[in-house]
């Protein structure tokens, strides 16, 4: 019998008032039900917010070092169950095991990182004009933070929202994506084991239209952090700002890698392939456009196709690239393949379902390379969210830089070059929140800011590192005339 997981509200594991549940299927074998979860309602979400409000004062008054010790114990609890959580992530989201294990480790590292940061929160002392006045600032929690997280990094993204929110002294309500909620409930269990006060963290599963919307509009929440598609995120931003809440959104990307004439084609192809096909292309920072100088174009394409065709596709526990997360995501990717061909792009590799018994039933797609793509083609403009790369040929560096910037997104961008002047120009002029030189577009350090430009972000607050803490804190200035 399939296990039915419960919500975590007010320090207790509880069922939804609806009495309904939903199943999560294994994307590598859709006939296999991994687990069942509560199909919660707005009523459940409101109860979670009330629990967070009730717990808020106790947690905010808890000294920073003590909050840090709770986060450290939670990180250690996750580490003790790393293998089990990794397999759960593979089963629900489909990632290849090494990618899933790396993501779980990232969550562990995030909790340990912010455990240390919690002790540093406090404020600064300033010089006052009066000899009788002490002038200083205090960093205080915003209140109750509502977190709405996606399925593509189902434990890392919740961790990098949740850990700084708790470190800063906020109570939290969290809605995980319905396609892969299990690992978030594992975080809740780790925090419970670590001694987090009841109600300081609450996790409610269910549809965004019910749970997420209630989190956003409920008067008890003070801040909203959302990661997901640009279309949904822009609606979330409007709703949250209309309600007078602090809000951050991290959204889609259409990330380029510019390959210059000084680049080694084989090295460039490896960088692009890793960025495009890693995590089955289901990353907001995935490389989806290779903008390539004409002098290295043909050799680059040959190397990229060879790399794409060498990738071992199959169930994530024992293959290099796993399935897409759902039938809908697979259908969307294949639709983009059809559109690209109808618009005149050349299919250089992949473009369909792979062959073989291991991939017969799951949501698998071949790593796909298109050439002869124009910069105004659909494939060059819209986020695919699958392992599909569009190769765009350019005549020179200036044209390549212009093409790289000529999209409505600006999340991540990279350049492959042996020319330091070109590298510096790219860093200066690339319209992206993350810019890399001779590296793939994917992969983030946890202690530096992350966020995008244009439609990739609300451009309000960054995530991760000290910037992540800033979103969850507010400064109070104190004049103490003793």
PDB file of N, CA, C and O in Angstrom, residues 182-236:
ATOM      1  N   UNK A 182       8.130  15.293  -1.543  1.00  0.00           N
ATOM      2  CA  UNK A 182       8.581  14.442  -0.449  1.00  0.00           C
ATOM      3  C   UNK A 182       9.817  14.943   0.268  1.00  0.00           C
ATOM      4  O   UNK A 182       9.907  14.883   1.502  1.00  0.00           O
ATOM      5  N   UNK A 183      10.787  15.460  -0.482  1.00  0.00           N
ATOM      6  CA  UNK A 183      12.049  15.870   0.152  1.00  0.00           C
ATOM      7  C   UNK A 183      11.859  17.106   1.028  1.00  0.00           C
ATOM      8  O   UNK A 183      12.616  17.312   1.981  1.00  0.00           O
ATOM      9  N   UNK A 184      10.855  17.940   0.738  1.00  0.00           N
ATOM     10  CA  UNK A 184      10.590  19.088   1.606  1.00  0.00           C
ATOM     11  C   UNK A 184      10.046  18.611   2.950  1.00  0.00           C
ATOM     12  O   UNK A 184      10.391  19.167   4.001  1.00  0.00           O
ATOM     13  N   UNK A 185       9.211  17.601   2.929  1.00  0.00           N
ATOM     14  CA  UNK A 185       8.727  17.048   4.188  1.00  0.00           C
ATOM     15  C   UNK A 185       9.864  16.414   4.985  1.00  0.00           C
ATOM     16  O   UNK A 185       9.821  16.393   6.217  1.00  0.00           O
ATOM     17  N   UNK A 186      10.896  15.936   4.288  1.00  0.00           N
ATOM     18  CA  UNK A 186      12.081  15.437   4.987  1.00  0.00           C
ATOM     19  C   UNK A 186      12.814  16.582   5.693  1.00  0.00           C
ATOM     20  O   UNK A 186      13.366  16.397   6.786  1.00  0.00           O
ATOM     21  N   UNK A 187      12.828  17.758   5.080  1.00  0.00           N
ATOM     22  CA  UNK A 187      13.410  18.919   5.759  1.00  0.00           C
ATOM     23  C   UNK A 187      12.613  19.235   7.020  1.00  0.00           C
ATOM     24  O   UNK A 187      13.179  19.506   8.084  1.00  0.00           O
ATOM     25  N   UNK A 188      11.289  19.217   6.902  1.00  0.00           N
ATOM     26  CA  UNK A 188      10.448  19.487   8.072  1.00  0.00           C
ATOM     27  C   UNK A 188      10.723  18.492   9.185  1.00  0.00           C
ATOM     28  O   UNK A 188      10.805  18.862  10.368  1.00  0.00           O
ATOM     29  N   UNK A 189      10.875  17.222   8.821  1.00  0.00           N
ATOM     30  CA  UNK A 189      11.161  16.199   9.828  1.00  0.00           C
ATOM     31  C   UNK A 189      12.508  16.448  10.491  1.00  0.00           C
ATOM     32  O   UNK A 189      12.665  16.261  11.705  1.00  0.00           O
ATOM     33  N   UNK A 190      13.496  16.886   9.689  1.00  0.00           N
ATOM     34  CA  UNK A 190      14.824  17.174  10.250  1.00  0.00           C
ATOM     35  C   UNK A 190      14.763  18.353  11.209  1.00  0.00           C
ATOM     36  O   UNK A 190      15.407  18.345  12.275  1.00  0.00           O
ATOM     37  N   UNK A 191      14.006  19.390  10.868  1.00  0.00           N
ATOM     38  CA  UNK A 191      13.865  20.547  11.750  1.00  0.00           C
ATOM     39  C   UNK A 191      13.125  20.165  13.035  1.00  0.00           C
ATOM     40  O   UNK A 191      13.469  20.643  14.127  1.00  0.00           O
ATOM     41  N   UNK A 192      12.127  19.313  12.901  1.00  0.00           N
ATOM     42  CA  UNK A 192      11.401  18.838  14.072  1.00  0.00           C
ATOM     43  C   UNK A 192      12.343  18.076  14.999  1.00  0.00           C
ATOM     44  O   UNK A 192      12.361  18.300  16.223  1.00  0.00           O
ATOM     45  N   UNK A 193      13.135  17.195  14.416  1.00  0.00           N
ATOM     46  CA  UNK A 193      14.115  16.421  15.185  1.00  0.00           C
ATOM     47  C   UNK A 193      15.142  17.338  15.841  1.00  0.00           C
ATOM     48  O   UNK A 193      15.646  17.057  16.936  1.00  0.00           O
ATOM     49  N   UNK A 194      15.462  18.445  15.166  1.00  0.00           N
ATOM     50  CA  UNK A 194      16.485  19.362  15.662  1.00  0.00           C
ATOM     51  C   UNK A 194      15.996  20.263  16.787  1.00  0.00           C
ATOM     52  O   UNK A 194      16.794  20.998  17.377  1.00  0.00           O
ATOM     53  N   UNK A 195      14.690  20.241  17.065  1.00  0.00           N
ATOM     54  CA  UNK A 195      14.158  21.031  18.171  1.00  0.00           C
ATOM     55  C   UNK A 195      13.601  22.380  17.791  1.00  0.00           C
ATOM     56  O   UNK A 195      13.449  23.262  18.649  1.00  0.00           O
ATOM     57  N   UNK A 196      13.267  22.575  16.531  1.00  0.00           N
ATOM     58  CA  UNK A 196      12.633  23.824  16.129  1.00  0.00           C
ATOM     59  C   UNK A 196      11.299  23.966  16.850  1.00  0.00           C
ATOM     60  O   UNK A 196      10.510  23.023  16.877  1.00  0.00           O
ATOM     61  N   UNK A 197      11.013  25.132  17.435  1.00  0.00           N
ATOM     62  CA  UNK A 197       9.728  25.299  18.135  1.00  0.00           C
ATOM     63  C   UNK A 197       8.542  25.028  17.217  1.00  0.00           C
ATOM     64  O   UNK A 197       8.574  25.350  16.021  1.00  0.00           O
ATOM     65  N   UNK A 198       7.502  24.460  17.789  1.00  0.00           N
ATOM     66  CA  UNK A 198       6.297  24.141  17.026  1.00  0.00           C
ATOM     67  C   UNK A 198       5.740  25.392  16.366  1.00  0.00           C
ATOM     68  O   UNK A 198       5.585  26.432  17.009  1.00  0.00           O
ATOM     69  N   UNK A 199       5.447  25.280  15.059  1.00  0.00           N
ATOM     70  CA  UNK A 199       4.865  26.374  14.317  1.00  0.00           C
ATOM     71  C   UNK A 199       5.855  27.284  13.626  1.00  0.00           C
ATOM     72  O   UNK A 199       5.465  28.096  12.781  1.00  0.00           O
ATOM     73  N   UNK A 200       7.141  27.183  13.959  1.00  0.00           N
ATOM     74  CA  UNK A 200       8.131  28.044  13.312  1.00  0.00           C
ATOM     75  C   UNK A 200       8.325  27.665  11.848  1.00  0.00           C
ATOM     76  O   UNK A 200       8.686  28.506  11.023  1.00  0.00           O
ATOM     77  N   UNK A 201       8.087  26.401  11.516  1.00  0.00           N
ATOM     78  CA  UNK A 201       8.106  25.951  10.119  1.00  0.00           C
ATOM     79  C   UNK A 201       6.875  25.097   9.877  1.00  0.00           C
ATOM     80  O   UNK A 201       6.595  24.171  10.652  1.00  0.00           O
ATOM     81  N   UNK A 202       6.152  25.406   8.812  1.00  0.00           N
ATOM     82  CA  UNK A 202       4.935  24.665   8.474  1.00  0.00           C
ATOM     83  C   UNK A 202       4.962  24.351   6.985  1.00  0.00           C
ATOM     84  O   UNK A 202       5.251  25.229   6.167  1.00  0.00           O
ATOM     85  N   UNK A 203       4.687  23.103   6.620  1.00  0.00           N
ATOM     86  CA  UNK A 203       4.706  22.661   5.231  1.00  0.00           C
ATOM     87  C   UNK A 203       3.333  22.106   4.880  1.00  0.00           C
ATOM     88  O   UNK A 203       2.827  21.203   5.556  1.00  0.00           O
ATOM     89  N   UNK A 204       2.756  22.656   3.806  1.00  0.00           N
ATOM     90  CA  UNK A 204       1.423  22.237   3.361  1.00  0.00           C
ATOM     91  C   UNK A 204       1.503  21.878   1.883  1.00  0.00           C
ATOM     92  O   UNK A 204       1.933  22.688   1.057  1.00  0.00           O
ATOM     93  N   UNK A 205       1.106  20.662   1.536  1.00  0.00           N
ATOM     94  CA  UNK A 205       1.116  20.221   0.148  1.00  0.00           C
ATOM     95  C   UNK A 205      -0.251  20.442  -0.491  1.00  0.00           C
ATOM     96  O   UNK A 205      -1.280  20.433   0.188  1.00  0.00           O
ATOM     97  N   UNK A 206      -0.237  20.630  -1.805  1.00  0.00           N
ATOM     98  CA  UNK A 206      -1.492  20.825  -2.515  1.00  0.00           C
ATOM     99  C   UNK A 206      -1.342  21.822  -3.635  1.00  0.00           C
ATOM    100  O   UNK A 206      -0.251  22.340  -3.897  1.00  0.00           O
ATOM    101  N   UNK A 207      -2.421  22.124  -4.332  1.00  0.00           N
ATOM    102  CA  UNK A 207      -2.360  22.990  -5.508  1.00  0.00           C
ATOM    103  C   UNK A 207      -2.026  24.432  -5.164  1.00  0.00           C
ATOM    104  O   UNK A 207      -2.465  24.966  -4.136  1.00  0.00           O
ATOM    105  N   UNK A 208      -1.271  25.066  -6.052  1.00  0.00           N
ATOM    106  CA  UNK A 208      -0.914  26.453  -5.846  1.00  0.00           C
ATOM    107  C   UNK A 208      -2.108  27.374  -5.827  1.00  0.00           C
ATOM    108  O   UNK A 208      -2.122  28.385  -5.105  1.00  0.00           O
ATOM    109  N   UNK A 209      -3.128  27.034  -6.605  1.00  0.00           N
ATOM    110  CA  UNK A 209      -4.317  27.879  -6.666  1.00  0.00           C
ATOM    111  C   UNK A 209      -5.039  27.946  -5.337  1.00  0.00           C
ATOM    112  O   UNK A 209      -5.768  28.907  -5.061  1.00  0.00           O
ATOM    113  N   UNK A 210      -4.842  26.938  -4.494  1.00  0.00           N
ATOM    114  CA  UNK A 210      -5.467  26.922  -3.173  1.00  0.00           C
ATOM    115  C   UNK A 210      -4.459  27.326  -2.094  1.00  0.00           C
ATOM    116  O   UNK A 210      -4.628  28.339  -1.418  1.00  0.00           O
ATOM    117  N   UNK A 211      -3.405  26.523  -1.961  1.00  0.00           N
ATOM    118  CA  UNK A 211      -2.453  26.722  -0.859  1.00  0.00           C
ATOM    119  C   UNK A 211      -1.592  27.961  -1.085  1.00  0.00           C
ATOM    120  O   UNK A 211      -1.479  28.837  -0.221  1.00  0.00           O
ATOM    121  N   UNK A 212      -0.975  28.049  -2.260  1.00  0.00           N
ATOM    122  CA  UNK A 212      -0.100  29.174  -2.532  1.00  0.00           C
ATOM    123  C   UNK A 212      -0.836  30.503  -2.505  1.00  0.00           C
ATOM    124  O   UNK A 212      -0.350  31.491  -1.937  1.00  0.00           O
ATOM    125  N   UNK A 213      -2.003  30.532  -3.111  1.00  0.00           N
ATOM    126  CA  UNK A 213      -2.779  31.778  -3.146  1.00  0.00           C
ATOM    127  C   UNK A 213      -3.167  32.230  -1.745  1.00  0.00           C
ATOM    128  O   UNK A 213      -3.128  33.424  -1.433  1.00  0.00           O
ATOM    129  N   UNK A 214      -3.533  31.295  -0.891  1.00  0.00           N
ATOM    130  CA  UNK A 214      -3.888  31.668   0.482  1.00  0.00           C
ATOM    131  C   UNK A 214      -2.660  32.194   1.235  1.00  0.00           C
ATOM    132  O   UNK A 214      -2.769  33.178   1.987  1.00  0.00           O
ATOM    133  N   UNK A 215      -1.510  31.571   1.033  1.00  0.00           N
ATOM    134  CA  UNK A 215      -0.290  32.081   1.660  1.00  0.00           C
ATOM    135  C   UNK A 215      -0.034  33.532   1.256  1.00  0.00           C
ATOM    136  O   UNK A 215       0.378  34.360   2.062  1.00  0.00           O
ATOM    137  N   UNK A 216      -0.259  33.841  -0.012  1.00  0.00           N
ATOM    138  CA  UNK A 216       0.036  35.178  -0.521  1.00  0.00           C
ATOM    139  C   UNK A 216      -0.951  36.212   0.016  1.00  0.00           C
ATOM    140  O   UNK A 216      -0.556  37.303   0.435  1.00  0.00           O
ATOM    141  N   UNK A 217      -2.232  35.886   0.024  1.00  0.00           N
ATOM    142  CA  UNK A 217      -3.232  36.892   0.386  1.00  0.00           C
ATOM    143  C   UNK A 217      -3.514  36.963   1.880  1.00  0.00           C
ATOM    144  O   UNK A 217      -4.090  37.951   2.358  1.00  0.00           O
ATOM    145  N   UNK A 218      -3.103  35.956   2.632  1.00  0.00           N
ATOM    146  CA  UNK A 218      -3.423  35.923   4.060  1.00  0.00           C
ATOM    147  C   UNK A 218      -2.726  37.080   4.789  1.00  0.00           C
ATOM    148  O   UNK A 218      -1.531  37.318   4.606  1.00  0.00           O
ATOM    149  N   UNK A 219      -3.476  37.778   5.640  1.00  0.00           N
ATOM    150  CA  UNK A 219      -2.916  38.927   6.357  1.00  0.00           C
ATOM    151  C   UNK A 219      -1.794  38.538   7.314  1.00  0.00           C
ATOM    152  O   UNK A 219      -1.014  39.405   7.734  1.00  0.00           O
ATOM    153  N   UNK A 220      -1.692  37.263   7.640  1.00  0.00           N
ATOM    154  CA  UNK A 220      -0.672  36.832   8.583  1.00  0.00           C
ATOM    155  C   UNK A 220       0.723  36.724   8.009  1.00  0.00           C
ATOM    156  O   UNK A 220       1.708  36.649   8.757  1.00  0.00           O
ATOM    157  N   UNK A 221       0.860  36.695   6.681  1.00  0.00           N
ATOM    158  CA  UNK A 221       2.192  36.597   6.080  1.00  0.00           C
ATOM    159  C   UNK A 221       2.707  37.992   5.733  1.00  0.00           C
ATOM    160  O   UNK A 221       1.953  38.875   5.332  1.00  0.00           O
ATOM    161  N   UNK A 222       4.023  38.175   5.892  1.00  0.00           N
ATOM    162  CA  UNK A 222       4.647  39.486   5.695  1.00  0.00           C
ATOM    163  C   UNK A 222       5.572  39.532   4.492  1.00  0.00           C
ATOM    164  O   UNK A 222       5.898  40.620   4.011  1.00  0.00           O
ATOM    165  N   UNK A 223       6.032  38.383   4.036  1.00  0.00           N
ATOM    166  CA  UNK A 223       6.956  38.326   2.902  1.00  0.00           C
ATOM    167  C   UNK A 223       6.647  37.086   2.081  1.00  0.00           C
ATOM    168  O   UNK A 223       6.207  36.065   2.624  1.00  0.00           O
ATOM    169  N   UNK A 224       6.872  37.186   0.770  1.00  0.00           N
ATOM    170  CA  UNK A 224       6.606  36.075  -0.146  1.00  0.00           C
ATOM    171  C   UNK A 224       7.841  35.858  -1.011  1.00  0.00           C
ATOM    172  O   UNK A 224       8.347  36.799  -1.633  1.00  0.00           O
ATOM    173  N   UNK A 225       8.324  34.628  -1.044  1.00  0.00           N
ATOM    174  CA  UNK A 225       9.438  34.255  -1.923  1.00  0.00           C
ATOM    175  C   UNK A 225       8.966  33.133  -2.835  1.00  0.00           C
ATOM    176  O   UNK A 225       8.520  32.083  -2.361  1.00  0.00           O
ATOM    177  N   UNK A 226       9.080  33.370  -4.143  1.00  0.00           N
ATOM    178  CA  UNK A 226       8.566  32.427  -5.144  1.00  0.00           C
ATOM    179  C   UNK A 226       9.641  32.124  -6.170  1.00  0.00           C
ATOM    180  O   UNK A 226      10.330  33.031  -6.652  1.00  0.00           O
ATOM    181  N   UNK A 227       9.779  30.862  -6.524  1.00  0.00           N
ATOM    182  CA  UNK A 227      10.608  30.450  -7.657  1.00  0.00           C
ATOM    183  C   UNK A 227       9.750  29.595  -8.579  1.00  0.00           C
ATOM    184  O   UNK A 227       9.110  28.637  -8.137  1.00  0.00           O
ATOM    185  N   UNK A 228       9.747  29.946  -9.872  1.00  0.00           N
ATOM    186  CA  UNK A 228       8.947  29.205 -10.839  1.00  0.00           C
ATOM    187  C   UNK A 228       8.952  29.910 -12.176  1.00  0.00           C
ATOM    188  O   UNK A 228       9.872  30.658 -12.500  1.00  0.00           O
ATOM    189  N   UNK A 229       7.918  29.700 -12.947  1.00  0.00           N
ATOM    190  CA  UNK A 229       7.854  30.267 -14.292  1.00  0.00           C
ATOM    191  C   UNK A 229       7.615  31.769 -14.227  1.00  0.00           C
ATOM    192  O   UNK A 229       7.040  32.291 -13.266  1.00  0.00           O
ATOM    193  N   UNK A 230       8.030  32.465 -15.295  1.00  0.00           N
ATOM    194  CA  UNK A 230       7.824  33.910 -15.355  1.00  0.00           C
ATOM    195  C   UNK A 230       6.338  34.255 -15.355  1.00  0.00           C
ATOM    196  O   UNK A 230       5.907  35.224 -14.708  1.00  0.00           O
ATOM    197  N   UNK A 231       5.550  33.464 -16.062  1.00  0.00           N
ATOM    198  CA  UNK A 231       4.110  33.747 -16.159  1.00  0.00           C
ATOM    199  C   UNK A 231       3.461  33.715 -14.783  1.00  0.00           C
ATOM    200  O   UNK A 231       2.739  34.644 -14.399  1.00  0.00           O
ATOM    201  N   UNK A 232       3.708  32.666 -14.023  1.00  0.00           N
ATOM    202  CA  UNK A 232       3.109  32.559 -12.693  1.00  0.00           C
ATOM    203  C   UNK A 232       3.747  33.556 -11.737  1.00  0.00           C
ATOM    204  O   UNK A 232       3.068  34.206 -10.935  1.00  0.00           O
ATOM    205  N   UNK A 233       5.076  33.703 -11.838  1.00  0.00           N
ATOM    206  CA  UNK A 233       5.780  34.582 -10.916  1.00  0.00           C
ATOM    207  C   UNK A 233       5.350  36.026 -11.015  1.00  0.00           C
ATOM    208  O   UNK A 233       5.283  36.738 -10.006  1.00  0.00           O
ATOM    209  N   UNK A 234       5.036  36.473 -12.222  1.00  0.00           N
ATOM    210  CA  UNK A 234       4.588  37.854 -12.382  1.00  0.00           C
ATOM    211  C   UNK A 234       3.216  38.072 -11.736  1.00  0.00           C
ATOM    212  O   UNK A 234       2.938  39.136 -11.174  1.00  0.00           O
ATOM    213  N   UNK A 235       2.384  37.036 -11.771  1.00  0.00           N
ATOM    214  CA  UNK A 235       1.093  37.112 -11.082  1.00  0.00           C
ATOM    215  C   UNK A 235       1.291  37.126  -9.571  1.00  0.00           C
ATOM    216  O   UNK A 235       0.647  37.900  -8.844  1.00  0.00           O
ATOM    217  N   UNK A 236       2.197  36.272  -9.085  1.00  0.00           N
ATOM    218  CA  UNK A 236       2.510  36.238  -7.654  1.00  0.00           C
ATOM    219  C   UNK A 236       3.013  37.608  -7.196  1.00  0.00           C
ATOM    220  O   UNK A 236       2.603  38.124  -6.141  1.00  0.00           O
TER     221      UNK A 236
END
